[in-house]
Amino acid sequence: MMLPCSTRTKVTPWVGVFLLVIMALEHIRTVSANTSIHPQLRNVISEANCVSGFNWMDNQQGSNPCLVVAYVIAACVGDTWTQPVLPAGSTYDAPGTNGTTVTPCYCSWSCYNLMMACEWCQYPNNVPLSTWTAFSQNCPSNYTNEYFPSGYTLLGGKTIPYWASINPTKWTSGIFDVIQAQNYSSQGVPDLNPSAPSESKSSNLGPIVGGTVGGAVFIVIFVFGVYYLCRRRRYKRFATAPVATETNGRANLNGQLHACQPSDPSVSFLQSGTFSPALMTYFTGSNSPSMPNASTRSLSMFTTFPAATPLRTDAGSYTSIARPPPGLPIV
């Protein structure tokens, strides 16, 4: 049996859809991996530099406190920040002052400690440091209870020195204390890395992978299910094509072909399924040795013979009866 269209023609579109789905899932996985594991570095810079003698303020990667605080603030404002050089006799703005934005990163302990250290290392003993209370006065209380806000990361895997993670309320009089900070630095405690995956983040890896795989399997099953239903419907349509049957002694294709009607001029139907042949007329030319022309032709020049009887088709079995052929015209 010849199918309406080849298998290749029907399968090719679904194969294309399947490949597109796989490519989309792979693209999403790649983008997610690049975002969470290898973030792209953006415009985070610092133009300020410390004077000599303050190398102990640098983190393990050799970045001074002015650059590190730029990364801390940038984590909450689109990963873009520039920490400018501090003019003599000036101080950096606190959160919510002079157009600065109040964010969890700006209000964190590390931001206060690093910013005060950045001021001090540029102008030792010549800059008035702000108290923690004055610095955080515009910050909500839930922004001021940790060294760095959870859920945020530092670009490039930047680390925060341990001394910068100290709660500012522990400084003498609540003001950043350079001597105390240096003592914390000398303890050799490793830097803190907010970008490192925590235990809670690792525990979410299983559900994420499971959901991705489950979604991919569902899409595959759905695509092949639709393909199977479409193929089955099309097959059933061609499998139920009209079948030849015998109705009242005549061949019939599920009602699509009709039997010959009694008005057919070539057949005259009789009762009990019998029929008589129609008469046929032949030219004999008995009145003239040559073919008459149209002006002298007469009815007497024609002889009528009965036509051959067609075979009966109203019985299950048939018998053919030989009949002599009609007379040939004599010229």
Tab-separated table of C-alpha atoms in Angstrom:
chain	number	residue	atom	x	y	z
A	1	MET	CA	0.000	0.000	0.000
A	2	MET	CA	1.385	3.380	-0.955
A	3	LEU	CA	1.487	5.899	1.896
A	4	PRO	CA	0.356	9.474	1.222
A	5	CYS	CA	3.802	10.834	1.850
A	6	SER	CA	7.154	9.399	2.712
A	7	THR	CA	8.268	8.919	6.307
A	8	ARG	CA	11.177	11.205	5.690
A	9	THR	CA	8.932	14.075	4.681
A	10	LYS	CA	6.824	13.738	7.814
A	11	VAL	CA	9.636	13.229	10.306
A	12	THR	CA	11.952	16.020	9.158
A	13	PRO	CA	9.946	18.950	10.659
A	14	TRP	CA	9.704	17.243	14.048
A	15	VAL	CA	13.401	16.457	14.053
A	16	GLY	CA	14.036	20.148	13.428
A	17	VAL	CA	11.802	21.134	16.363
A	18	PHE	CA	13.563	18.636	18.611
A	19	LEU	CA	16.988	19.968	17.650
A	20	LEU	CA	15.857	23.551	18.269
A	21	VAL	CA	14.642	22.601	21.747
A	22	ILE	CA	17.954	20.904	22.569
A	23	MET	CA	19.903	23.909	21.278
A	24	ALA	CA	17.768	26.300	23.357
A	25	LEU	CA	18.298	24.259	26.529
A	26	GLU	CA	22.033	24.097	25.877
A	27	HIS	CA	22.154	27.867	25.334
A	28	ILE	CA	20.319	28.493	28.616
A	29	ARG	CA	22.654	26.137	30.455
A	30	THR	CA	25.738	27.829	28.986
A	31	VAL	CA	24.508	31.335	29.809
A	32	SER	CA	23.655	30.294	33.358
A	33	ALA	CA	27.059	28.688	33.826
A	34	ASN	CA	28.881	31.727	32.501
A	35	THR	CA	26.852	34.026	34.731
A	36	SER	CA	27.269	32.096	37.974
A	37	ILE	CA	30.771	30.638	37.579
A	38	HIS	CA	32.663	32.974	35.259
A	39	PRO	CA	31.043	36.421	35.551
A	40	GLN	CA	32.097	39.031	33.067
A	41	LEU	CA	34.103	41.866	34.575
A	42	ARG	CA	32.482	45.266	34.178
A	43	ASN	CA	33.490	48.846	34.839
A	44	VAL	CA	34.612	48.755	38.496
A	45	ILE	CA	37.620	50.976	39.070
A	46	SER	CA	39.275	53.185	41.650
A	47	GLU	CA	41.433	56.187	40.933
A	48	ALA	CA	42.505	56.556	44.547
A	49	ASN	CA	45.786	55.153	45.876
A	50	CYS	CA	47.140	54.751	49.379
A	51	VAL	CA	50.385	56.294	50.528
A	52	SER	CA	53.213	53.990	51.565
A	53	GLY	CA	52.968	52.115	54.832
A	54	PHE	CA	49.420	50.845	54.404
A	55	ASN	CA	50.004	47.649	52.420
A	56	TRP	CA	48.516	45.678	55.302
A	57	MET	CA	45.121	47.074	54.249
A	58	ASP	CA	45.303	45.276	50.888
A	59	ASN	CA	43.373	42.071	50.381
A	60	GLN	CA	45.023	38.789	49.413
A	61	GLN	CA	44.786	39.773	45.744
A	62	GLY	CA	46.798	42.972	46.303
A	63	SER	CA	43.879	45.405	45.915
A	64	ASN	CA	43.884	48.470	48.151
A	65	PRO	CA	40.784	49.326	50.259
A	66	CYS	CA	39.656	51.988	47.768
A	67	LEU	CA	39.326	49.415	44.953
A	68	VAL	CA	37.792	46.770	47.198
A	69	VAL	CA	35.096	49.172	48.445
A	70	ALA	CA	34.275	49.982	44.801
A	71	TYR	CA	33.552	46.265	44.228
A	72	VAL	CA	31.450	46.109	47.393
A	73	ILE	CA	29.239	49.052	46.345
A	74	ALA	CA	29.051	47.874	42.703
A	75	ALA	CA	27.595	44.518	43.733
A	76	CYS	CA	24.240	46.220	44.403
A	77	VAL	CA	24.207	48.816	41.590
A	78	GLY	CA	24.738	46.866	38.393
A	79	ASP	CA	28.405	45.938	38.919
A	80	THR	CA	29.594	49.387	37.842
A	81	TRP	CA	31.256	51.838	40.179
A	82	THR	CA	34.143	54.303	40.224
A	83	GLN	CA	35.729	55.273	43.519
A	84	PRO	CA	37.220	58.753	42.974
A	85	VAL	CA	40.280	60.309	44.501
A	86	LEU	CA	39.408	62.097	47.728
A	87	PRO	CA	40.169	65.845	47.614
A	88	ALA	CA	42.083	67.172	50.570
A	89	GLY	CA	39.848	68.132	53.477
A	90	SER	CA	36.872	66.146	52.127
A	91	THR	CA	35.137	62.899	53.039
A	92	TYR	CA	33.225	60.343	51.039
A	93	ASP	CA	29.437	60.549	51.064
A	94	ALA	CA	27.441	58.289	53.345
A	95	PRO	CA	24.485	56.266	52.007
A	96	GLY	CA	21.509	58.462	51.124
A	97	THR	CA	23.443	61.747	51.106
A	98	ASN	CA	24.209	63.986	48.124
A	99	GLY	CA	22.372	61.702	45.722
A	100	THR	CA	23.944	58.434	46.802
A	101	THR	CA	21.714	55.352	46.834
A	102	VAL	CA	20.849	53.395	49.947
A	103	THR	CA	21.607	49.739	49.217
A	104	PRO	CA	22.410	46.679	51.332
A	105	CYS	CA	25.968	46.771	49.997
A	106	TYR	CA	26.502	50.477	50.740
A	107	CYS	CA	25.129	50.039	54.279
A	108	SER	CA	27.195	46.954	55.111
A	109	TRP	CA	29.994	46.765	57.681
A	110	SER	CA	32.642	46.099	55.075
A	111	CYS	CA	31.651	49.167	53.057
A	112	TYR	CA	32.004	51.449	56.105
A	113	ASN	CA	35.331	49.955	57.208
A	114	LEU	CA	36.859	49.955	53.714
A	115	MET	CA	35.687	53.504	52.934
A	116	MET	CA	37.119	54.881	56.198
A	117	ALA	CA	40.363	53.026	55.502
A	118	CYS	CA	40.433	54.484	51.960
A	119	GLU	CA	40.085	58.002	53.411
A	120	TRP	CA	42.741	57.391	56.047
A	121	CYS	CA	45.346	55.806	53.749
A	122	GLN	CA	45.193	58.808	51.388
A	123	TYR	CA	45.483	61.464	54.138
A	124	PRO	CA	46.773	59.863	57.350
A	125	ASN	CA	45.824	61.889	60.430
A	126	ASN	CA	44.414	64.664	58.211
A	127	VAL	CA	40.844	63.486	57.588
A	128	PRO	CA	37.913	63.430	60.016
A	129	LEU	CA	36.381	59.935	59.982
A	130	SER	CA	32.627	59.464	60.340
A	131	THR	CA	31.140	57.392	63.101
A	132	TRP	CA	29.230	54.230	62.211
A	133	THR	CA	26.062	55.808	63.562
A	134	ALA	CA	26.388	58.856	61.297
A	135	PHE	CA	27.366	56.767	58.306
A	136	SER	CA	24.364	54.377	58.582
A	137	GLN	CA	21.702	56.827	59.738
A	138	ASN	CA	19.783	56.558	56.440
A	139	CYS	CA	20.027	52.760	56.254
A	140	PRO	CA	17.237	50.353	57.300
A	141	SER	CA	18.110	48.192	60.259
A	142	ASN	CA	18.101	45.027	58.161
A	143	TYR	CA	20.852	46.556	55.980
A	144	THR	CA	23.218	47.133	58.884
A	145	ASN	CA	23.468	43.711	60.517
A	146	GLU	CA	26.075	41.898	58.382
A	147	TYR	CA	29.464	42.484	56.844
A	148	PHE	CA	28.153	41.857	53.306
A	149	PRO	CA	24.558	41.228	52.180
A	150	SER	CA	23.636	37.651	51.447
A	151	GLY	CA	22.561	36.901	47.889
A	152	TYR	CA	25.176	39.208	46.340
A	153	THR	CA	28.629	38.419	44.996
A	154	LEU	CA	31.759	40.359	44.136
A	155	LEU	CA	32.842	40.381	40.522
A	156	GLY	CA	36.108	38.689	39.656
A	157	GLY	CA	36.086	36.714	42.891
A	158	LYS	CA	37.318	39.709	44.871
A	159	THR	CA	37.853	39.055	48.563
A	160	ILE	CA	37.277	41.222	51.631
A	161	PRO	CA	40.055	41.468	54.237
A	162	TYR	CA	39.138	40.021	57.583
A	163	TRP	CA	39.632	43.322	59.431
A	164	ALA	CA	36.992	44.905	57.134
A	165	SER	CA	34.385	42.384	58.254
A	166	ILE	CA	34.440	43.526	61.888
A	167	ASN	CA	31.208	44.956	63.289
A	168	PRO	CA	31.822	48.754	63.525
A	169	THR	CA	30.190	48.869	66.944
A	170	LYS	CA	33.326	47.091	68.252
A	171	TRP	CA	35.605	49.990	67.279
A	172	THR	CA	36.554	52.373	70.014
A	173	SER	CA	33.811	55.016	70.265
A	174	GLY	CA	32.124	53.486	67.231
A	175	ILE	CA	34.669	55.027	64.837
A	176	PHE	CA	36.957	53.073	62.517
A	177	ASP	CA	40.190	52.508	64.457
A	178	VAL	CA	43.326	52.054	62.346
A	179	ILE	CA	45.330	50.486	65.222
A	180	GLN	CA	42.632	47.927	65.992
A	181	ALA	CA	42.206	47.118	62.293
A	182	GLN	CA	45.944	46.503	61.913
A	183	ASN	CA	45.868	44.156	64.880
A	184	TYR	CA	43.092	42.131	63.242
A	185	SER	CA	45.141	42.044	60.017
A	186	SER	CA	48.194	40.692	61.851
A	187	GLN	CA	46.210	37.679	63.082
A	188	GLY	CA	46.599	36.055	59.660
A	189	VAL	CA	42.914	35.263	59.255
A	190	PRO	CA	42.131	34.534	55.576
A	191	ASP	CA	40.064	36.978	53.564
A	192	LEU	CA	36.328	36.497	53.215
A	193	ASN	CA	34.943	35.596	49.791
A	194	PRO	CA	31.240	36.390	49.344
A	195	SER	CA	31.400	34.887	45.841
A	196	ALA	CA	32.275	31.413	47.137
A	197	PRO	CA	29.301	28.981	46.893
A	198	SER	CA	27.779	28.349	50.275
A	199	GLU	CA	26.284	25.092	51.492
A	200	SER	CA	22.774	26.335	50.821
A	201	LYS	CA	23.681	27.220	47.233
A	202	SER	CA	25.232	23.802	46.679
A	203	SER	CA	22.145	22.096	48.059
A	204	ASN	CA	20.044	23.839	45.404
A	205	LEU	CA	22.118	22.378	42.589
A	206	GLY	CA	20.258	19.059	42.666
A	207	PRO	CA	16.760	20.531	42.253
A	208	ILE	CA	17.984	22.875	39.519
A	209	VAL	CA	19.566	20.055	37.507
A	210	GLY	CA	16.572	17.799	38.121
A	211	GLY	CA	14.143	20.458	36.968
A	212	THR	CA	16.164	21.140	33.823
A	213	VAL	CA	16.402	17.451	32.896
A	214	GLY	CA	12.730	16.884	33.696
A	215	GLY	CA	11.703	19.808	31.522
A	216	ALA	CA	13.801	18.525	28.635
A	217	VAL	CA	12.271	15.028	28.926
A	218	PHE	CA	8.754	16.490	29.005
A	219	ILE	CA	9.398	18.528	25.863
A	220	VAL	CA	10.766	15.452	24.045
A	221	ILE	CA	7.758	13.334	25.046
A	222	PHE	CA	5.351	16.086	24.002
A	223	VAL	CA	6.973	16.515	20.586
A	224	PHE	CA	6.945	12.806	19.786
A	225	GLY	CA	3.400	12.468	21.157
A	226	VAL	CA	2.130	15.134	18.760
A	227	TYR	CA	4.035	13.505	15.901
A	228	TYR	CA	2.531	10.084	16.692
A	229	LEU	CA	-1.049	11.415	16.838
A	230	CYS	CA	-0.672	13.303	13.559
A	231	ARG	CA	0.800	10.266	11.852
A	232	ARG	CA	-1.947	7.955	13.160
A	233	ARG	CA	-4.726	10.309	12.066
A	234	ARG	CA	-3.290	10.608	8.565
A	235	TYR	CA	-2.817	6.827	8.319
A	236	LYS	CA	-6.414	6.122	9.373
A	237	ARG	CA	-7.693	8.570	6.780
A	238	PHE	CA	-6.040	6.652	3.948
A	239	ALA	CA	-6.730	3.237	5.493
A	240	THR	CA	-10.509	3.867	5.184
A	241	ALA	CA	-10.457	4.463	1.403
A	242	PRO	CA	-13.635	3.369	-0.560
A	243	VAL	CA	-13.923	-0.420	-1.122
A	244	ALA	CA	-15.616	-1.948	-4.144
A	245	THR	CA	-18.890	-3.786	-3.258
A	246	GLU	CA	-21.699	-5.349	-5.269
A	247	THR	CA	-25.065	-3.614	-4.956
A	248	ASN	CA	-28.085	-4.810	-6.942
A	249	GLY	CA	-25.880	-6.683	-9.341
A	250	ARG	CA	-23.642	-3.652	-10.030
A	251	ALA	CA	-20.185	-2.741	-8.824
A	252	ASN	CA	-20.323	0.060	-6.256
A	253	LEU	CA	-17.436	1.889	-4.482
A	254	ASN	CA	-19.092	2.757	-1.147
A	255	GLY	CA	-21.797	4.624	-3.004
A	256	GLN	CA	-19.389	6.670	-5.051
A	257	LEU	CA	-20.171	4.871	-8.346
A	258	HIS	CA	-23.804	4.477	-9.371
A	259	ALA	CA	-25.284	1.519	-11.267
A	260	CYS	CA	-26.571	1.906	-14.769
A	261	GLN	CA	-30.127	3.268	-14.809
A	262	PRO	CA	-33.021	1.762	-16.730
A	263	SER	CA	-33.030	4.843	-18.925
A	264	ASP	CA	-29.691	3.788	-20.420
A	265	PRO	CA	-30.433	3.616	-24.202
A	266	SER	CA	-28.129	0.652	-24.727
A	267	VAL	CA	-29.982	-1.673	-22.316
A	268	SER	CA	-33.642	-2.512	-21.856
A	269	PHE	CA	-34.382	-4.064	-18.447
A	270	LEU	CA	-36.985	-6.829	-17.984
A	271	GLN	CA	-38.437	-8.403	-14.929
A	272	SER	CA	-36.586	-11.025	-12.879
A	273	GLY	CA	-33.231	-9.496	-13.676
A	274	THR	CA	-33.378	-10.159	-17.446
A	275	PHE	CA	-32.833	-7.618	-20.176
A	276	SER	CA	-33.126	-7.446	-23.928
A	277	PRO	CA	-30.620	-5.871	-26.260
A	278	ALA	CA	-31.379	-2.743	-28.230
A	279	LEU	CA	-31.737	-2.955	-31.983
A	280	MET	CA	-28.842	-1.965	-34.234
A	281	THR	CA	-29.209	-0.815	-37.848
A	282	TYR	CA	-26.674	-1.485	-40.610
A	283	PHE	CA	-26.489	-0.326	-44.242
A	284	THR	CA	-26.721	-3.223	-46.700
A	285	GLY	CA	-26.628	-1.440	-50.016
A	286	SER	CA	-28.950	-4.058	-51.596
A	287	ASN	CA	-30.702	-1.495	-53.810
A	288	SER	CA	-27.583	-0.219	-55.458
A	289	PRO	CA	-24.231	-1.741	-56.380
A	290	SER	CA	-22.532	1.376	-55.161
A	291	MET	CA	-22.741	3.545	-52.095
A	292	PRO	CA	-25.754	5.835	-52.461
A	293	ASN	CA	-25.365	9.525	-52.014
A	294	ALA	CA	-27.147	11.456	-49.340
A	295	SER	CA	-29.893	12.681	-51.726
A	296	THR	CA	-30.994	9.217	-52.896
A	297	ARG	CA	-30.627	7.308	-49.600
A	298	SER	CA	-33.843	5.637	-48.372
A	299	LEU	CA	-34.875	3.638	-45.391
A	300	SER	CA	-35.176	0.491	-47.539
A	301	MET	CA	-31.462	0.506	-47.982
A	302	PHE	CA	-30.908	-0.322	-44.272
A	303	THR	CA	-31.356	-3.630	-42.461
A	304	THR	CA	-31.999	-3.875	-38.737
A	305	PHE	CA	-30.260	-6.507	-36.575
A	306	PRO	CA	-30.512	-7.099	-32.851
A	307	ALA	CA	-27.434	-6.007	-30.925
A	308	ALA	CA	-25.329	-8.522	-29.043
A	309	THR	CA	-26.708	-9.373	-25.644
A	310	PRO	CA	-24.439	-8.100	-22.823
A	311	LEU	CA	-23.456	-10.524	-20.094
A	312	ARG	CA	-25.688	-10.589	-17.053
A	313	THR	CA	-24.276	-9.133	-13.904
A	314	ASP	CA	-27.150	-9.779	-11.522
A	315	ALA	CA	-26.127	-13.267	-10.388
A	316	GLY	CA	-23.278	-14.699	-8.396
A	317	SER	CA	-22.158	-16.954	-11.279
A	318	TYR	CA	-22.515	-16.323	-14.988
A	319	THR	CA	-22.825	-18.428	-18.196
A	320	SER	CA	-21.775	-16.994	-21.520
A	321	ILE	CA	-23.945	-17.920	-24.571
A	322	ALA	CA	-22.332	-17.509	-27.926
A	323	ARG	CA	-24.342	-15.460	-30.351
A	324	PRO	CA	-23.594	-15.005	-34.025
A	325	PRO	CA	-22.111	-11.666	-34.953
A	326	PRO	CA	-24.315	-9.210	-36.771
A	327	GLY	CA	-24.280	-9.135	-40.530
A	328	LEU	CA	-21.615	-7.120	-42.200
A	329	PRO	CA	-22.637	-4.407	-44.637
A	330	ILE	CA	-22.447	-5.408	-48.306
A	331	VAL	CA	-20.985	-2.852	-50.663
